Backbone as a ProteinNet text record, in pm:
[ID]
protein_1_A
[PRIMARY]
XXXXXXXXXXXXXXXXXXXXXXXXXXXXXXXXXXXXXXXXXXXXXXXXXXXXXXXXXXXXXXXXXXXXXXXXXXXXXXXXXXXXXXXXXXXXXXXXXXXXXXXXXXXXXXXXXXXXXXXXXXX
[TERTIARY]
3981.4	4081.3	4112.4	4075.7	4099.8	4236.2	4314.3	4439.6	4434.4	4495	4495.9	4644.9	4659	4787.7	4775.8	4845.8	4847.2	4957.9	4942.6	5041.8	5027	5129.5	5112.4	5171.5	5221.2	5292	5413.5	5472.7	5598	5625	5703.3	5744.1	5684.8	5615.7	5552.5	5573.7	5575.8	5595.7	5467.1	5483.4	5355.3	5263.3	5137	5056.9	5033.7	5114.7	5091	4995.1	4971.2	4868.4	4933.8	4862.9	4905	4779.7	4794.5	4681.3	4734.8	4654	4688.5	4590	4633.8	4552.8	4549.3	4447.5	4447.1	4372.9	4439.9	4376.8	4345.2	4223	4176	4181.5	4222.3	4216.2	4169.6	4115.7	4068.3	3922.7	3850.3	3726.5	3617.9	3624.5	3538.9	3391.8	3354.5	3213.4	3154.2	3232.9	3159.8	3182.7	3082	3086.3	3167	3255.4	3342.8	3339.1	3336.9	3353.6	3511.8	3550.2	3682.8	3715.1	3834.6	3866	4005.2	4051.9	4191.2	4208.1	4315.2	4360.2	4508.9	4556.3	4692.3	4756.6	4886.7	4962	5085.4	5082.5	5190	5294.9	5411	5527.9	5486.4	5498.8	5468.4	5319.3	5227.6	5083	5016.4	4897.6	4814.4	4750	4712.9	4645.6	4524	4484.3	4356.6	4293	4153.5	4068.5	4088.5	4091.7	4098	3969.4	3923.8	3810.2	3757.9	3628.9	3561.5	3459.4	3434.1	3329.1	3254.7	3125.4	3042.6	3059.1	3021.3	3033.4	2949.3	2851.1	2752.1	2807.5	2906.8	2965.9	2883.6	2768.6	2668.3	2699.8	2780.4	2808.3	2956.6	2996.7	3142.7	3145.7	3255	3278.1	3425	3444.2	3569.1	3605.6	3731.2	3773.1	3771.5	3758.3	3743.2	3857.9	3975.4	4108.2	4105.4	4027.2	4029.1	3917.9	3821.6	3715.2	3747.9	3720.6	3756.6	3891.5	3971.8	4103.7	4115.2	4063.3	4079.2	3946.9	3963.7	3837.9	3870.7	3769	3783.9	3686.4	3729.4	3637.8	3673	3589.7	3614.5	3577.3	3629.7	3595.3	3561	3435.4	3392.1	3420.5	3428.9	3467.3	3614.4	3699.1	3844.6	3876	3777.9	3810.9	3925	3913	4007.8	3952.6	4035.1	3983.7	4098.5	4057.6	4159.2	4135.9	4237.9	4238.8	4321.7	4236.7	4302.6	4321.8	4441	4476	4529.6	4482.9	4541	4554.4	4628.6	4651.9	4729.1	4819	4896.7	4981.7	4998.6	5085.7	5174.8	5284.8	5371.5	5293.9	5185.3	5114.1	5035.9	5036.9	4974.2	5073.7	5209.8	5300.2	5266.3	5270.8	5222.8	5236.8	5221.1	5199.1	5054.6	5003.3	4862.5	4825.9	4724.1	4676.7	4541.7	4540	4405.1	4345.5	4214.3	4129.9	4008.3	3966.5	3839	3761.9	3635	3542.9	3422.2	3367.5	3236.2	3113.2	3134	3021.4	2983.4	2869.6	2833.4	2920	2987.4	3090.2	3194	3289.9	3403	3407.9	3416.3	3418.8	3525.9	3535.8	3642.8	3637.5	3518.4	3506.8	3499.4	3508.9	3492.1	3609.8	3579	3677.9	3709	3807.7	3838.5	3874.4	3824.2	3855.6	3986.9	4028.4	4131.3	4219.6	4346.8	4439.9	4548.6	4585.9	4705.8	4829.7	4941.5	5063.1	5104.6	5045	5075.5	5161.9	5158.1	5238	5272.1	5401.6	5458.7	5423.2	5370.2	5353	5431.8	5521.5	5592.3	5580.1	5533.5	5508.1	5624.2	5693.4	5804.7	5757.6	5819	5773.5	5858.4
7804.6	7686.5	7663.8	7541.8	7508.3	7444.1	7502.4	7439.4	7360.7	7240.3	7169.3	7143.4	7149.9	7133.5	7033.7	6929	6819.9	6844.7	6792.4	6790.6	6672.5	6641.2	6540.3	6397	6385.5	6260.8	6235.6	6126.2	6089.3	5943	5916.5	5780.6	5740.8	5621.5	5574	5427.8	5365	5219.9	5152.1	5029.2	4950.5	4940.6	4961.1	4964.1	5113.6	5199	5342.2	5412.7	5544.7	5630.4	5754.9	5804.4	5933	6006.4	6131.8	6219.9	6297.9	6296.6	6378	6496.4	6603.7	6719.2	6779.4	6837.2	6901.9	7027.4	7127.5	7260.3	7303.8	7353.9	7392.4	7554.6	7609	7750	7776.6	7895	7931.9	7875.9	7827.8	7769.5	7861.9	7985.4	8084.2	8049.8	7996.2	7978.7	7852.1	7774.1	7641.3	7543.7	7451.4	7339.2	7226.3	7170.6	7062.9	6948.2	6833.2	6715.1	6690.7	6628.9	6597.9	6442.2	6405.3	6262.1	6242.3	6119.4	6075.8	5961.7	5959.2	5850.8	5818.8	5706.3	5675.4	5595.1	5608.7	5529	5456.5	5332.7	5261.8	5242	5226	5188	5082.5	5096.1	4997.9	4970.2	5046.3	5029.7	5137.3	5117.2	5237.1	5313.7	5429.9	5509	5450.1	5447.8	5379	5479.4	5458.7	5536.8	5493.5	5585.6	5558.5	5589.6	5715.4	5763.7	5887.6	5915.5	6034.2	6096.6	6230.1	6279.8	6389.2	6385.4	6480.5	6624.2	6711.5	6858	6891.5	6812.9	6843.7	6783.3	6700.2	6638.7	6515.2	6495.3	6393.4	6241.4	6242.2	6103.4	6089.4	5965.7	5921	5791.6	5762	5640.7	5597.7	5469.5	5417.3	5292.9	5271.4	5152.6	5048.1	4918.9	4806.9	4812.8	4838.5	4830.4	4939.5	5049.1	5164.2	5158.3	5078	5069.5	5017.6	5095.2	5056	5112.3	5153.8	5204	5339.1	5398.2	5524.2	5606.2	5731.4	5822.7	5952.4	5982.8	6112.6	6211.8	6333.9	6443.4	6574	6671.3	6797.7	6910.8	7025.5	7143.7	7247	7279.6	7358.8	7511.8	7545.8	7686.7	7703.7	7609.9	7619.3	7568.3	7510.3	7440.3	7339	7253.3	7144.1	7015.1	6919	6777.3	6708.5	6610.7	6522.8	6384.7	6301.7	6168.3	6104.3	6061.3	6003.9	5853.7	5807.1	5666.5	5606	5479.5	5398.5	5258.5	5180.6	5042.3	5027.6	5118.6	5130.5	4995.4	4951.2	4834.6	4891.2	4803.3	4840.4	4848.2	4779.1	4781.6	4921.1	5000.8	5132	5239.1	5184.2	5280.1	5334.5	5461.4	5514.1	5658.3	5728.4	5866.8	5893	5973.5	5993.4	6126.2	6136.5	6248.9	6295	6420.2	6488.8	6512.6	6503.3	6531	6609.2	6698.6	6767.1	6765.4	6762.8	6754.5	6841	6889.6	6968.8	6884.4	6754.4	6664.1	6655.4	6585.8	6570.3	6503.3	6399.9	6316.2	6266.2	6193.2	6133.2	5982.3	5905.7	5755.6	5706.1	5574.2	5507.4	5548.5	5580.9	5591.8	5746.5	5827.1	5972.2	6030.5	6101.4	6163.5	6298.6	6288.1	6413.8	6541.1	6655	6772.9	6839.4	6816.7	6886.5	6797.7	6799.8	6712.9	6792.3	6734.9	6785.6	6727	6768.3	6726.3	6583.4	6551.3	6422.7	6443.7	6344.6	6348.2	6197.4	6186.1	6044.3	5990.6	5867.6	5806.1	5671.2	5649.3	5527.5	5461.2	5328.2	5255.9	5147.8	5152.6	5056.9	4940	4825	4692.1	4672.5
2500.1	2507.2	2654	2702.4	2839.6	2856.4	2956.8	2986.5	3114.2	3122.9	3233.8	3296.9	3413.7	3468.7	3585.4	3574.2	3676.7	3779.6	3902.7	3998.1	4090.8	4168.5	4265	4233.4	4123.1	4095.8	4173.3	4162.3	4234.9	4249.4	4344.4	4372.2	4495.5	4503.9	4628.4	4633.2	4753.4	4773.2	4752.9	4707.1	4701.2	4824.1	4800.5	4926.5	4962	4915.1	4948.9	4884.3	4911.9	4857.6	4798.6	4697	4629.7	4581.8	4578.7	4536	4420.3	4315.9	4186.9	4187.7	4142.1	4127.1	3982.4	3943.4	3820	3823.8	3766	3766.5	3624.6	3607.6	3478.7	3466.8	3362.4	3344.8	3205.9	3185	3039.9	3019.5	3122.7	3097.4	3030.1	3070.1	3014	3027.9	3143.6	3162.7	3119.3	3031.4	2989	3088.8	3089.7	3184.3	3134.9	3224.8	3168.2	3268.9	3203.1	3288.4	3303.1	3410.7	3433.3	3429.8	3388.9	3390.8	3410.3	3433.1	3448.4	3354.8	3289	3199.4	3240	3200.8	3226.2	3108.1	3099	3006.2	3069.1	3076.6	3131.4	3026.2	3064	2962.7	2866.3	2738.9	2643.6	2616.2	2682	2662	2612.6	2572	2527.6	2642.6	2618	2720.8	2747.7	2887.6	2926.9	3024.4	3024	3111.1	3255.1	3356.2	3492.2	3561.1	3549.9	3625.2	3563.9	3588.5	3527.7	3616	3613.5	3694.8	3613.8	3631.8	3556.9	3603.4	3507.8	3560	3668.6	3691.1	3805.2	3931.4	3921.2	4036	4083.1	4017	4076.6	4022.5	3913.6	3871.3	3845.3	3892	3856.4	3778.1	3713.8	3641.9	3675.3	3677.6	3710.1	3619.5	3598.6	3533.2	3641.5	3604.1	3695.2	3797.2	3744.2	3830.5	3931.5	3904.6	3993.1	4100.5	4075.9	4174.3	4311.7	4411.2	4552.1	4586.2	4500.8	4538.4	4504.9	4401.6	4352.2	4369.8	4401.6	4409.1	4338.9	4251.5	4164.9	4237.9	4247	4293.5	4220.6	4252.8	4193.5	4282.8	4260.4	4330	4212.3	4205.3	4092.9	4123.9	4244.7	4281.3	4235.9	4238.8	4207.4	4070.9	4012.5	3868.6	3890.4	3989.2	4005.4	4015.3	3986	4005.8	4077.1	4171.1	4243	4216.3	4206.4	4196.9	4314.1	4407.6	4525.6	4506.6	4517	4491.4	4612.6	4639.5	4749.8	4710.3	4794.6	4760.4	4637.9	4611.1	4482.4	4465.9	4342.5	4312.5	4195.9	4171.6	4058.6	3931.6	3912.7	3792	3767.9	3867.6	3856.8	3807.1	3794.9	3741.1	3598.8	3575.7	3450.9	3451.3	3345.5	3338.1	3335.4	3434.8	3451.3	3395.3	3309	3242.9	3286.4	3304.6	3340.5	3210.6	3202.3	3087.8	3119.3	3019.6	3042.9	2913.8	2915.5	2799.7	2819	2715	2719.9	2729.4	2721.2	2747.6	2888.4	2919.5	3050.9	3155	3097	3167.9	3085	3137.1	3075.8	3099.9	2993.8	3013.7	2926	2916.1	2842.7	2692.4	2633.3	2501.5	2458.8	2550.4	2529.4	2439.7	2346.4	2254.7	2326.8	2415.2	2500.5	2432.5	2486.3	2412.8	2462.9	2586.7	2640.4	2725.2	2703.2	2777.7	2860.3	2972.2	3044.3	2991	3047.2	3007.4	3057.9	3168.5	3241.1	3353.5	3447.4	3562.3	3599.9	3614.9	3637.9	3774.8	3775	3910.9	3897.4	3991.2	3994.8	4132.1	4118.8	4246.8	4239.7	4359	4376.6	4452.9	4422	4498	4622.8
[MASK]
+++++++++++++++++++++++++++++++++++++++++++++++++++++++++++++++++++++++++++++++++++++++++++++++++++++++++++++++++++++++++++

């Protein structure tokens, strides 16, 4: 069972940047793809970004392209979501995800979820 722990959420002003981190434990040698999803107040959870377990492929939601960057450190079993140009519409709980599939995209039935970290963007 893979456990995921997010960190790095908080309050930021519009136009600012924030970096979220996710640490995986209990992987026991299996290869996992990482991803990030978010749930804004009153909305359903949506896909933000994903990265393959090989680190060679990434996927982004349209709203994330050009503003967000997903990366991973396989030696440390971590993933980072670097966010810039934040707007109040980015306010949400951000969830780290991991899957035993090659990658994570909008339709992936994710195997493992983190608890989530709150990101609040003030105007």
